[in-house]
Short mmCIF file of C-alpha atoms in Angstrom, two decimals:
data_model
loop_
_atom_site.label_atom_id
_atom_site.label_comp_id
_atom_site.label_asym_id
_atom_site.label_seq_id
_atom_site.Cartn_x
_atom_site.Cartn_y
_atom_site.Cartn_z
CA MET A 1 10.78 0.21 -13.59
CA LYS A 2 11.00 -1.70 -16.87
CA LYS A 3 9.22 -4.81 -18.21
CA LEU A 4 9.34 -8.28 -16.21
CA PHE A 5 7.71 -11.09 -17.34
CA TYR A 6 3.98 -12.55 -17.35
CA LEU A 7 1.70 -14.75 -16.00
CA PHE A 8 -0.65 -16.68 -18.11
CA THR A 9 -3.05 -18.83 -16.41
CA ILE A 10 -3.84 -21.41 -14.46
CA CYS A 11 -5.20 -22.54 -11.21
CA LEU A 12 -4.98 -21.88 -7.66
CA ILE A 13 -5.92 -23.87 -4.80
CA ILE A 14 -5.37 -24.50 -1.26
CA VAL A 15 -5.35 -27.22 1.22
CA SER A 16 -4.78 -27.23 4.67
CA PHE A 17 -5.16 -30.62 6.47
CA THR A 18 -6.59 -31.20 9.69
CA PRO A 19 -5.58 -34.68 10.67
CA GLU A 20 -8.49 -37.24 11.67
CA THR A 21 -8.55 -40.78 12.84
CA LYS A 22 -11.71 -42.81 12.47
CA ALA A 23 -11.86 -46.28 13.89
CA SER A 24 -13.49 -49.08 11.68
CA GLU A 25 -15.19 -51.99 13.70
CA LEU A 26 -14.55 -54.75 11.69
CA ILE A 27 -15.54 -58.49 12.66
CA ASP A 28 -13.72 -61.74 12.54
CA LYS A 29 -15.09 -64.44 14.21
CA ASP A 30 -14.90 -68.21 12.96
CA THR A 31 -18.69 -68.52 12.89
CA PHE A 32 -18.86 -66.21 10.16
CA TYR A 33 -16.83 -68.52 7.94
CA SER A 34 -18.64 -71.52 8.44
CA ASN A 35 -21.58 -71.21 5.46
CA GLN A 36 -20.71 -70.74 1.99
CA ILE A 37 -22.20 -67.13 0.90
CA PHE A 38 -21.01 -67.31 -2.89
CA PRO A 39 -21.62 -70.31 -4.94
CA ASP A 40 -18.28 -69.48 -7.11
CA VAL A 41 -16.16 -69.02 -3.75
CA ASN A 42 -16.09 -72.83 -2.22
CA ARG A 43 -14.35 -73.48 1.07
CA ASN A 44 -11.39 -74.95 -0.52
CA TYR A 45 -10.92 -71.78 -2.34
CA VAL A 46 -7.36 -70.10 -1.35
CA PHE A 47 -9.21 -66.53 -0.70
CA PHE A 48 -12.18 -68.37 0.87
CA LYS A 49 -11.54 -66.67 4.28
CA PRO A 50 -10.73 -62.96 3.12
CA ILE A 51 -14.02 -62.82 0.94
CA GLN A 52 -16.41 -64.34 3.40
CA TRP A 53 -14.78 -61.76 5.83
CA ALA A 54 -15.50 -58.84 3.50
CA TYR A 55 -18.89 -59.87 2.75
CA ASN A 56 -19.87 -59.99 6.53
CA ASN A 57 -18.24 -56.61 7.18
CA GLY A 58 -20.07 -54.93 4.30
CA ILE A 59 -17.07 -54.51 2.13
CA ILE A 60 -18.15 -56.39 -0.79
CA VAL A 61 -21.82 -57.56 -1.75
CA GLY A 62 -21.30 -59.70 -4.95
CA SER A 63 -23.07 -59.35 -8.24
CA ASN A 64 -26.13 -61.69 -9.04
CA GLY A 65 -25.24 -63.65 -6.08
CA LYS A 66 -21.84 -64.64 -7.51
CA PHE A 67 -18.35 -62.48 -6.51
CA ASN A 68 -16.51 -63.63 -9.62
CA PRO A 69 -13.25 -63.75 -7.74
CA ASN A 70 -11.04 -64.39 -10.80
CA ASP A 71 -12.03 -61.36 -12.55
CA THR A 72 -9.97 -58.14 -12.70
CA VAL A 73 -11.03 -55.57 -10.38
CA SER A 74 -11.86 -52.45 -11.80
CA GLU A 75 -11.05 -48.77 -10.15
CA GLU A 76 -14.64 -48.14 -9.26
CA GLN A 77 -14.97 -51.57 -7.81
CA PHE A 78 -11.89 -51.19 -5.68
CA ALA A 79 -12.99 -47.63 -4.73
CA LYS A 80 -16.04 -49.03 -3.21
CA MET A 81 -14.06 -51.87 -1.23
CA TYR A 82 -11.60 -49.05 -0.09
CA THR A 83 -14.25 -46.59 0.98
CA ASN A 84 -15.89 -49.43 3.16
CA PHE A 85 -12.99 -50.61 4.61
CA PHE A 86 -11.51 -47.58 5.84
CA ASN A 87 -15.17 -45.95 6.59
CA PHE A 88 -14.53 -42.94 4.91
CA PRO A 89 -17.62 -40.52 5.76
CA ASN A 90 -20.51 -39.77 3.53
CA VAL A 91 -20.38 -35.88 2.24
CA LYS A 92 -23.05 -33.38 0.96
CA THR A 93 -22.41 -32.01 -2.33
CA ASP A 94 -24.55 -29.67 -4.68
CA GLN A 95 -25.09 -32.50 -7.09
CA ASN A 96 -28.73 -33.19 -8.00
CA GLY A 97 -28.69 -36.95 -7.66
CA SER A 98 -25.94 -39.27 -8.68
CA LYS A 99 -25.77 -40.69 -12.30
CA ALA A 100 -23.70 -43.73 -11.82
CA TRP A 101 -23.73 -46.30 -8.93
CA SER A 102 -19.90 -45.42 -7.75
CA ASP A 103 -20.66 -41.60 -7.87
CA VAL A 104 -21.01 -41.92 -4.12
CA TYR A 105 -17.93 -43.43 -3.63
CA TYR A 106 -15.74 -41.01 -5.81
CA ALA A 107 -17.79 -38.41 -3.71
CA ARG A 108 -16.56 -39.45 -0.62
CA LEU A 109 -12.89 -39.95 -1.59
CA GLY A 110 -12.83 -36.81 -3.43
CA ALA A 111 -13.50 -34.94 -0.16
CA TYR A 112 -10.15 -36.24 0.90
CA ASN A 113 -8.32 -35.89 -2.47
CA ALA A 114 -7.66 -39.56 -2.87
CA PRO A 115 -5.35 -40.18 -5.67
CA LEU A 116 -7.83 -41.89 -8.00
CA ASN A 117 -8.20 -41.35 -11.79
CA GLY A 118 -12.01 -41.76 -12.35
CA TYR A 119 -13.20 -38.64 -10.98
CA GLY A 120 -15.76 -37.39 -13.59
CA SER A 121 -15.08 -39.87 -16.04
CA THR A 122 -16.69 -43.14 -16.10
CA ALA A 123 -14.54 -44.62 -18.71
CA LEU A 124 -11.53 -44.48 -16.35
CA ARG A 125 -13.66 -45.90 -13.57
CA HIS A 126 -13.96 -48.95 -15.84
CA LYS A 127 -10.58 -49.45 -16.39
CA PRO A 128 -8.49 -52.19 -14.22
CA ILE A 129 -6.82 -50.67 -11.26
CA SER A 130 -3.24 -51.43 -11.12
CA ARG A 131 -1.15 -52.96 -8.31
CA GLY A 132 0.47 -49.19 -7.95
CA LEU A 133 -2.54 -47.22 -7.75
CA LEU A 134 -4.06 -49.58 -4.96
CA ALA A 135 -0.52 -49.04 -3.02
CA GLN A 136 -0.94 -45.44 -3.45
CA LEU A 137 -4.39 -45.46 -1.96
CA VAL A 138 -3.47 -47.48 1.05
CA ALA A 139 -0.34 -45.46 1.67
CA PHE A 140 -2.52 -42.23 1.36
CA ALA A 141 -4.97 -43.80 3.88
CA HIS A 142 -2.51 -44.51 6.26
CA GLY A 143 -1.24 -40.91 5.99
CA LYS A 144 2.11 -41.73 4.46
CA ASP A 145 3.73 -40.38 1.33
CA TYR A 146 2.06 -41.78 -1.58
CA ASP A 147 4.18 -41.24 -4.54
CA LEU A 148 4.42 -44.64 -6.40
CA GLU A 149 8.00 -45.83 -5.17
CA SER A 150 7.41 -44.48 -1.55
CA ALA A 151 3.75 -46.16 -1.61
CA VAL A 152 4.77 -49.67 -2.80
CA THR A 153 8.02 -49.48 -0.40
CA TYR A 154 5.93 -48.97 2.46
CA LEU A 155 3.31 -52.13 1.44
CA MET A 156 6.36 -54.24 1.24
CA ASP A 157 8.19 -52.92 4.27
CA SER A 158 5.03 -52.94 6.34
CA GLY A 159 4.36 -56.83 5.63
CA ILE A 160 0.84 -55.81 3.58
CA SER A 161 2.67 -57.38 0.36
CA SER A 162 5.75 -59.27 -0.50
CA GLY A 163 5.87 -57.94 -3.95
CA GLN A 164 5.48 -60.46 -7.02
CA TYR A 165 9.23 -60.34 -8.07
CA PRO A 166 11.59 -60.61 -5.30
CA HIS A 167 14.83 -60.69 -7.30
CA GLU A 168 14.17 -57.26 -8.83
CA THR A 169 16.10 -54.44 -6.96
CA ASN A 170 13.76 -51.79 -8.05
CA PRO A 171 10.70 -51.57 -5.77
CA ILE A 172 8.28 -50.55 -8.17
CA LYS A 173 9.22 -53.50 -10.58
CA ARG A 174 9.68 -55.75 -7.39
CA PHE A 175 5.92 -54.78 -6.34
CA GLY A 176 4.82 -55.44 -9.66
CA ALA A 177 3.10 -51.96 -9.77
CA THR A 178 2.12 -51.91 -13.38
CA ASN A 179 0.12 -55.28 -13.01
CA THR A 180 -3.83 -55.43 -12.38
CA LEU A 181 -5.20 -57.91 -9.63
CA SER A 182 -8.35 -59.95 -9.24
CA ARG A 183 -11.43 -59.06 -7.09
CA ALA A 184 -10.33 -61.82 -4.90
CA GLN A 185 -6.51 -60.49 -4.72
CA ALA A 186 -8.00 -57.11 -4.01
CA VAL A 187 -10.18 -58.29 -0.90
CA THR A 188 -6.89 -60.27 0.27
CA PHE A 189 -5.09 -57.08 0.52
CA LEU A 190 -7.66 -55.28 2.66
CA TYR A 191 -7.88 -58.60 4.83
CA ARG A 192 -4.22 -58.72 5.52
CA MET A 193 -4.42 -55.28 6.43
CA TYR A 194 -7.02 -56.01 8.62
CA GLN A 195 -5.33 -58.60 10.46
CA GLN A 196 -2.39 -56.25 11.08
CA GLU A 197 -4.97 -53.68 12.78
CA LYS A 198 -4.01 -51.12 9.82
CA HIS A 199 -7.82 -50.47 9.25
CA GLN A 200 -7.86 -46.98 10.75
CA LEU A 201 -8.15 -43.85 8.46
CA GLU A 202 -5.16 -41.80 9.40
CA THR A 203 -5.32 -39.06 6.53
CA GLY A 204 -6.87 -35.63 6.83
CA THR A 205 -9.84 -34.00 4.65
CA SER A 206 -8.86 -30.81 3.10
CA SER A 207 -10.32 -27.37 4.82
CA VAL A 208 -12.40 -27.25 1.38
CA PHE A 209 -14.74 -30.11 2.87
CA LYS A 210 -14.98 -28.39 6.08
CA ASP A 211 -17.69 -30.63 8.14
CA LEU A 212 -17.77 -33.02 5.01
CA SER A 213 -20.11 -30.68 3.58
CA PHE A 214 -19.07 -28.49 0.10
CA SER A 215 -21.14 -26.22 -1.96
CA MET A 216 -19.74 -23.95 -4.48
CA HIS A 217 -22.61 -21.46 -3.52
CA SER A 218 -21.53 -21.20 0.10
CA MET A 219 -18.53 -19.27 -0.54
CA ASP A 220 -16.88 -16.79 -3.20
CA SER A 221 -15.88 -18.42 -6.16
CA TYR A 222 -14.66 -17.44 -9.81
CA GLY A 223 -14.62 -19.13 -13.02
CA ILE A 224 -11.18 -19.62 -14.30
CA GLY A 225 -11.82 -21.49 -17.39
CA GLY A 226 -13.72 -24.65 -18.39
CA LYS A 227 -15.12 -26.12 -15.46
CA VAL A 228 -12.58 -25.36 -13.00
CA TYR A 229 -13.58 -22.52 -10.33
CA ALA A 230 -11.19 -20.40 -7.64
CA ALA A 231 -13.09 -21.17 -4.36
CA VAL A 232 -11.93 -18.42 -1.51
CA ILE A 233 -11.46 -20.60 1.52
CA GLN A 234 -9.98 -17.76 3.57
CA LYS A 235 -10.85 -14.08 2.93
CA ALA A 236 -8.47 -12.43 5.41
CA TYR A 237 -5.48 -11.25 3.90
CA ASN A 238 -3.08 -12.40 6.40
CA GLY A 239 -4.00 -15.65 5.63
CA TYR A 240 -5.40 -15.86 2.16
CA GLU A 241 -6.15 -19.24 0.62
CA LEU A 242 -7.65 -20.49 -2.50
CA ALA A 243 -8.81 -23.81 -3.42
CA PHE A 244 -9.22 -24.84 -7.31
CA VAL A 245 -12.43 -26.93 -7.68
CA SER A 246 -13.88 -28.88 -10.55
CA GLU A 247 -17.15 -30.81 -10.29
CA ASN A 248 -16.72 -30.97 -6.35
CA HIS A 249 -13.40 -32.35 -6.59
CA LEU A 250 -10.12 -30.33 -5.01
CA ILE A 251 -7.61 -30.15 -7.66
CA GLY A 252 -5.41 -27.51 -6.77
CA GLY A 253 -4.63 -24.59 -4.26
CA TYR A 254 -2.65 -21.40 -3.06
CA LEU A 255 -1.68 -21.06 0.41
CA THR A 256 0.01 -17.68 2.18
CA LYS A 257 -0.57 -18.04 5.74
CA SER A 258 2.74 -17.92 7.50
CA GLY A 259 3.28 -21.20 9.73
CA THR A 260 1.29 -23.49 7.15
CA THR A 261 3.10 -26.48 6.20
CA PHE A 262 1.80 -28.47 3.31
CA GLU A 263 3.60 -31.44 2.05
CA GLY A 264 6.57 -30.79 4.27
CA TYR A 265 7.12 -27.27 3.13
CA THR A 266 6.55 -24.56 5.75
CA ILE A 267 5.67 -20.93 4.46
CA GLY A 268 7.86 -18.53 6.31
CA SER A 269 10.86 -20.95 6.46
CA PRO A 270 14.12 -20.35 4.42
CA TYR A 271 13.93 -22.60 1.05
CA THR A 272 16.82 -23.22 -1.28
CA GLY A 273 15.51 -26.29 -2.92
CA GLU A 274 13.99 -26.75 -6.32
CA LYS A 275 10.96 -24.35 -7.25
CA ILE A 276 8.93 -27.33 -8.82
CA VAL A 277 8.24 -30.09 -6.68
CA THR A 278 6.15 -33.38 -7.39
CA LYS A 279 5.13 -35.22 -4.37
CA ASN A 280 2.08 -37.47 -3.80
CA ASN A 281 0.15 -36.71 -6.96
CA LYS A 282 0.55 -32.87 -6.61
CA ARG A 283 2.82 -30.58 -8.42
CA LEU A 284 4.13 -27.97 -5.85
CA THR A 285 5.13 -24.55 -7.25
CA ILE A 286 7.46 -23.17 -4.08
CA LEU A 287 7.15 -19.32 -4.24
CA VAL A 288 9.88 -17.53 -2.02
CA ASP A 289 10.64 -13.94 -1.15
CA GLU A 290 14.30 -13.29 -2.31
CA HIS A 291 14.62 -10.18 -0.30
CA ASN A 292 13.71 -11.69 2.91
CA LYS A 293 16.23 -14.76 3.31
CA ASN A 294 14.68 -16.85 0.64
CA LYS A 295 11.56 -17.58 2.78
CA ILE A 296 8.82 -19.49 1.40
CA ASP A 297 6.37 -16.65 0.80
CA ALA A 298 3.42 -18.83 -0.97
CA ILE A 299 2.91 -22.54 -2.14
CA TYR A 300 0.75 -23.24 -5.25
CA TRP A 301 -0.37 -26.87 -6.18
CA THR A 302 -2.08 -28.58 -8.79
CA SER A 303 -3.37 -32.25 -8.64
CA THR A 304 -1.38 -34.52 -11.08
CA THR A 305 -4.35 -37.13 -11.38
CA GLU A 306 -5.75 -37.72 -14.99
CA PHE A 307 -9.19 -35.99 -14.03
CA ALA A 308 -7.29 -32.86 -12.90
CA LYS A 309 -4.97 -32.54 -15.88
CA LYS A 310 -8.11 -32.97 -18.23
CA GLN A 311 -9.88 -30.14 -16.39
CA PHE A 312 -6.66 -27.85 -16.44
CA ALA A 313 -6.26 -28.67 -20.37
CA THR A 314 -9.96 -27.37 -20.82
CA MET A 315 -9.11 -24.57 -18.53
CA HIS A 316 -6.04 -23.61 -20.61
CA ASN A 317 -8.02 -23.65 -24.13
CA ASP A 318 -10.80 -20.98 -22.32
CA ASN A 319 -10.12 -17.64 -23.91
CA SER A 320 -13.19 -16.30 -22.33
CA ALA A 321 -13.84 -12.65 -20.83
CA LYS A 322 -15.07 -14.51 -17.71
CA LYS A 323 -11.90 -16.29 -16.96
CA THR A 324 -9.72 -12.95 -17.86
CA GLU A 325 -11.75 -10.99 -15.46
CA SER A 326 -11.50 -13.76 -12.67
CA LEU A 327 -7.74 -13.92 -13.02
CA GLU A 328 -7.30 -10.05 -12.93
CA PHE A 329 -9.41 -9.87 -9.71
CA LEU A 330 -7.59 -12.81 -8.09
CA MET A 331 -4.03 -11.32 -8.93
CA ALA A 332 -5.13 -8.19 -7.12
CA GLU A 333 -6.40 -10.20 -4.42
CA ILE A 334 -2.95 -12.16 -3.70
CA THR A 335 -1.07 -8.41 -4.33
CA ASN A 336 -3.29 -7.21 -1.50
CA ALA A 337 -2.23 -10.56 0.64
CA THR A 338 1.25 -9.44 0.01
CA ARG A 339 0.58 -6.03 1.26
CA VAL A 340 -0.97 -6.93 4.48
CA LYS A 341 1.79 -9.23 5.32
CA HIS A 342 3.90 -6.25 5.00
CA GLY A 343 1.64 -4.12 7.62
CA LEU A 344 0.01 -2.12 4.84
CA VAL A 345 -3.58 -1.14 3.86
CA ALA A 346 -4.90 -3.24 0.85
CA PHE A 347 -5.59 -1.73 -2.47
CA LYS A 348 -8.95 -0.82 -3.58
CA TYR A 349 -9.79 -2.58 -6.98
CA ASP A 350 -10.59 -0.05 -9.38
CA LYS A 351 -12.54 -1.32 -12.73
CA LYS A 352 -11.74 1.96 -14.48
CA LEU A 353 -8.27 1.49 -14.00
CA ALA A 354 -8.50 -1.97 -14.94
CA SER A 355 -9.96 -1.11 -18.08
CA VAL A 356 -6.90 1.27 -19.05
CA ALA A 357 -4.54 -1.41 -18.10
CA LYS A 358 -6.51 -4.09 -20.17
CA SER A 359 -6.22 -1.88 -23.18
CA HIS A 360 -2.44 -1.70 -22.81
CA SER A 361 -2.26 -5.35 -22.67
CA VAL A 362 -4.42 -5.93 -25.96
CA ASP A 363 -2.37 -3.33 -27.72
CA MET A 364 1.07 -5.24 -26.54
CA TYR A 365 -0.44 -8.47 -27.63
CA LYS A 366 -1.94 -7.21 -31.15
CA ASN A 367 1.33 -5.28 -32.05
CA ASN A 368 3.92 -7.69 -30.64
CA TYR A 369 5.95 -5.20 -28.36
CA PHE A 370 6.55 -5.33 -24.48
CA ASP A 371 6.87 -1.72 -23.07
CA HIS A 372 5.47 0.76 -20.68
CA ASP A 373 5.17 3.23 -23.83
CA SER A 374 2.92 2.43 -26.41
CA LEU A 375 4.09 2.41 -30.25
CA LYS A 376 2.16 5.49 -30.49
CA GLY A 377 4.25 7.16 -27.77
CA LEU A 378 1.55 7.08 -25.10
CA SER A 379 3.06 6.57 -21.59
CA PRO A 380 1.11 4.76 -18.62
CA PHE A 381 0.10 8.37 -17.33
CA ASP A 382 -0.84 9.71 -20.74
CA ARG A 383 -3.29 6.69 -20.95
CA MET A 384 -4.88 7.27 -17.53
CA LYS A 385 -5.36 10.86 -18.22
CA ALA A 386 -6.93 10.13 -21.79
CA ALA A 387 -9.29 7.77 -19.87
CA GLY A 388 -10.15 10.83 -17.60
CA LEU A 389 -8.42 9.74 -14.33
CA SER A 390 -6.96 12.42 -12.50
CA TYR A 391 -4.21 11.19 -10.06
CA ARG A 392 -1.84 12.35 -7.43
CA VAL A 393 0.59 9.39 -7.62
CA ALA A 394 0.54 6.48 -10.24
CA ALA A 395 2.68 3.83 -11.43
CA GLU A 396 2.74 0.52 -13.50
CA ASN A 397 4.17 -3.12 -13.60
CA LEU A 398 3.96 -5.25 -16.36
CA ALA A 399 4.41 -8.87 -16.79
CA ARG A 400 4.71 -11.57 -19.29
CA SER A 401 5.86 -15.30 -20.12
CA TYR A 402 4.61 -16.91 -16.93
CA THR A 403 2.69 -19.75 -16.42
CA THR A 404 0.37 -18.68 -13.55
CA ILE A 405 -0.87 -15.40 -11.92
CA PHE A 406 0.97 -16.73 -8.78
CA GLU A 407 4.35 -16.92 -10.48
CA ALA A 408 3.78 -13.89 -12.13
CA HIS A 409 3.12 -11.89 -8.74
CA ASN A 410 6.11 -13.80 -7.19
CA GLY A 411 8.31 -12.60 -10.03
CA LEU A 412 7.28 -8.76 -9.63
CA TYR A 413 7.56 -9.17 -5.96
CA ASN A 414 11.18 -10.38 -6.36
CA SER A 415 11.94 -7.52 -8.90
CA PRO A 416 13.27 -4.59 -6.74
CA GLY A 417 11.41 -1.55 -8.91
CA HIS A 418 8.03 -3.52 -9.19
CA ARG A 419 8.27 -4.61 -5.22
CA LYS A 420 8.60 -0.97 -4.71
CA ASN A 421 5.18 -0.45 -6.30
CA ILE A 422 3.40 -3.11 -4.95
CA LEU A 423 4.68 -2.02 -1.29
CA ASN A 424 4.02 1.55 -1.78
CA SER A 425 1.84 2.99 0.70
CA SER A 426 1.23 6.00 -1.04
CA LEU A 427 -0.56 4.21 -3.82
CA LYS A 428 -4.19 3.34 -2.88
CA ASN A 429 -5.85 1.60 -5.90
CA ILE A 430 -5.21 -1.32 -8.27
CA GLY A 431 -6.53 -2.10 -11.81
CA ILE A 432 -5.33 -5.25 -13.84
CA GLY A 433 -5.62 -6.06 -17.38
CA VAL A 434 -4.73 -9.49 -19.04
CA HIS A 435 -4.79 -10.24 -22.39
CA HIS A 436 -3.28 -13.87 -23.50
CA ASN A 437 0.20 -13.60 -22.15
CA TYR A 438 0.09 -10.04 -21.21
CA TYR A 439 -0.42 -8.55 -17.91
CA THR A 440 -0.27 -4.86 -17.22
CA ILE A 441 -0.88 -4.08 -13.42
CA ASN A 442 -1.71 -0.12 -12.43
CA PHE A 443 -1.66 1.69 -9.45
CA ILE A 444 -3.33 5.20 -8.93
CA THR A 445 -4.15 7.51 -5.81
CA TYR A 446 -6.83 10.02 -6.92
CA PHE A 447 -6.63 13.63 -5.76
#
């Protein structure tokens, strides 16, 4: 067994979606439009009825007695309208109070991983929302594909919008996706959906927010850099799942349970497509078992929202011991998920063995080499003996140059020699050492 590659960082996450339908009880009676509610919205105004309708249904409230219909609508303003229109349920978080008026709406939408940019950033919340993002939010709520082109096409095909530039052949340009819109125009989008009876929420909430209540204290979680945590959603190795969470927002995940379908890809099904797929504001890494008909073995995904990108960037720049210790343990856990899938007993995590592995990773990094034998000629077995570990059976896997622990594990798993170590029933303990882009995985069975 010789060198392989390596994994370097990032997050994890999981996601399983439970479809839900929640009907909104909206009213539309002529009597509700007889009185002018806002002094800046008179009866002759082209958007008078949609605005009156939105007010009477609690979707808007105005500001200082006015609606300001021609003002550009910001992301947080539309987030409130959108939340009220689709009646997204309240959620409980472990945050102590809200710092901004829109926090409650972002919390409710964050539980569903709705495609917004302003999670954790008031500056982004204050920016105007684009017609394209509005389309993505609508498609998301209707349970449709919500990448930009699919979303705008859905709105135009369904009659919610006819687009702004009918002579354009490109749907994104025809829709005017980069343009902003006024508060009155935003309300009118919602009113048209109401008229077409398209006001029911047909998307699902992640299992991370089961029962619409989420607390990092209620499950095992590991700091993996910056403000990103890996939460263990499913501990059982035969369905091991992780969720990457930052500031109570789901930003990624890792799925292993056979039969699970995520974004159209089913674990356990043969797959020969692209390894990296971008869909619905997510970057999916499809990890296959090359020795079992190229079946999907696991799915690792990360959100591509601006908030998620910022959190992952901070995570990558974190070189703390806490982060590497978390990654070391979690890599052992996903290795155990593979073992159990093959009917084997899970490894026991061995901190003494991990210390030996760590020392070798540090030595390789500092001295710029990649080999089982150190520059002093010490083999993995010499290093174990020097640490006072007496063994009956032992082995070592090395990896580097991978982006994540998930890809590193998958690379080792698909390499015959390394796979043999992972699935060796004679090996009982595992210890992993991570240093920058070097990973050492040691296995041992004591006398």
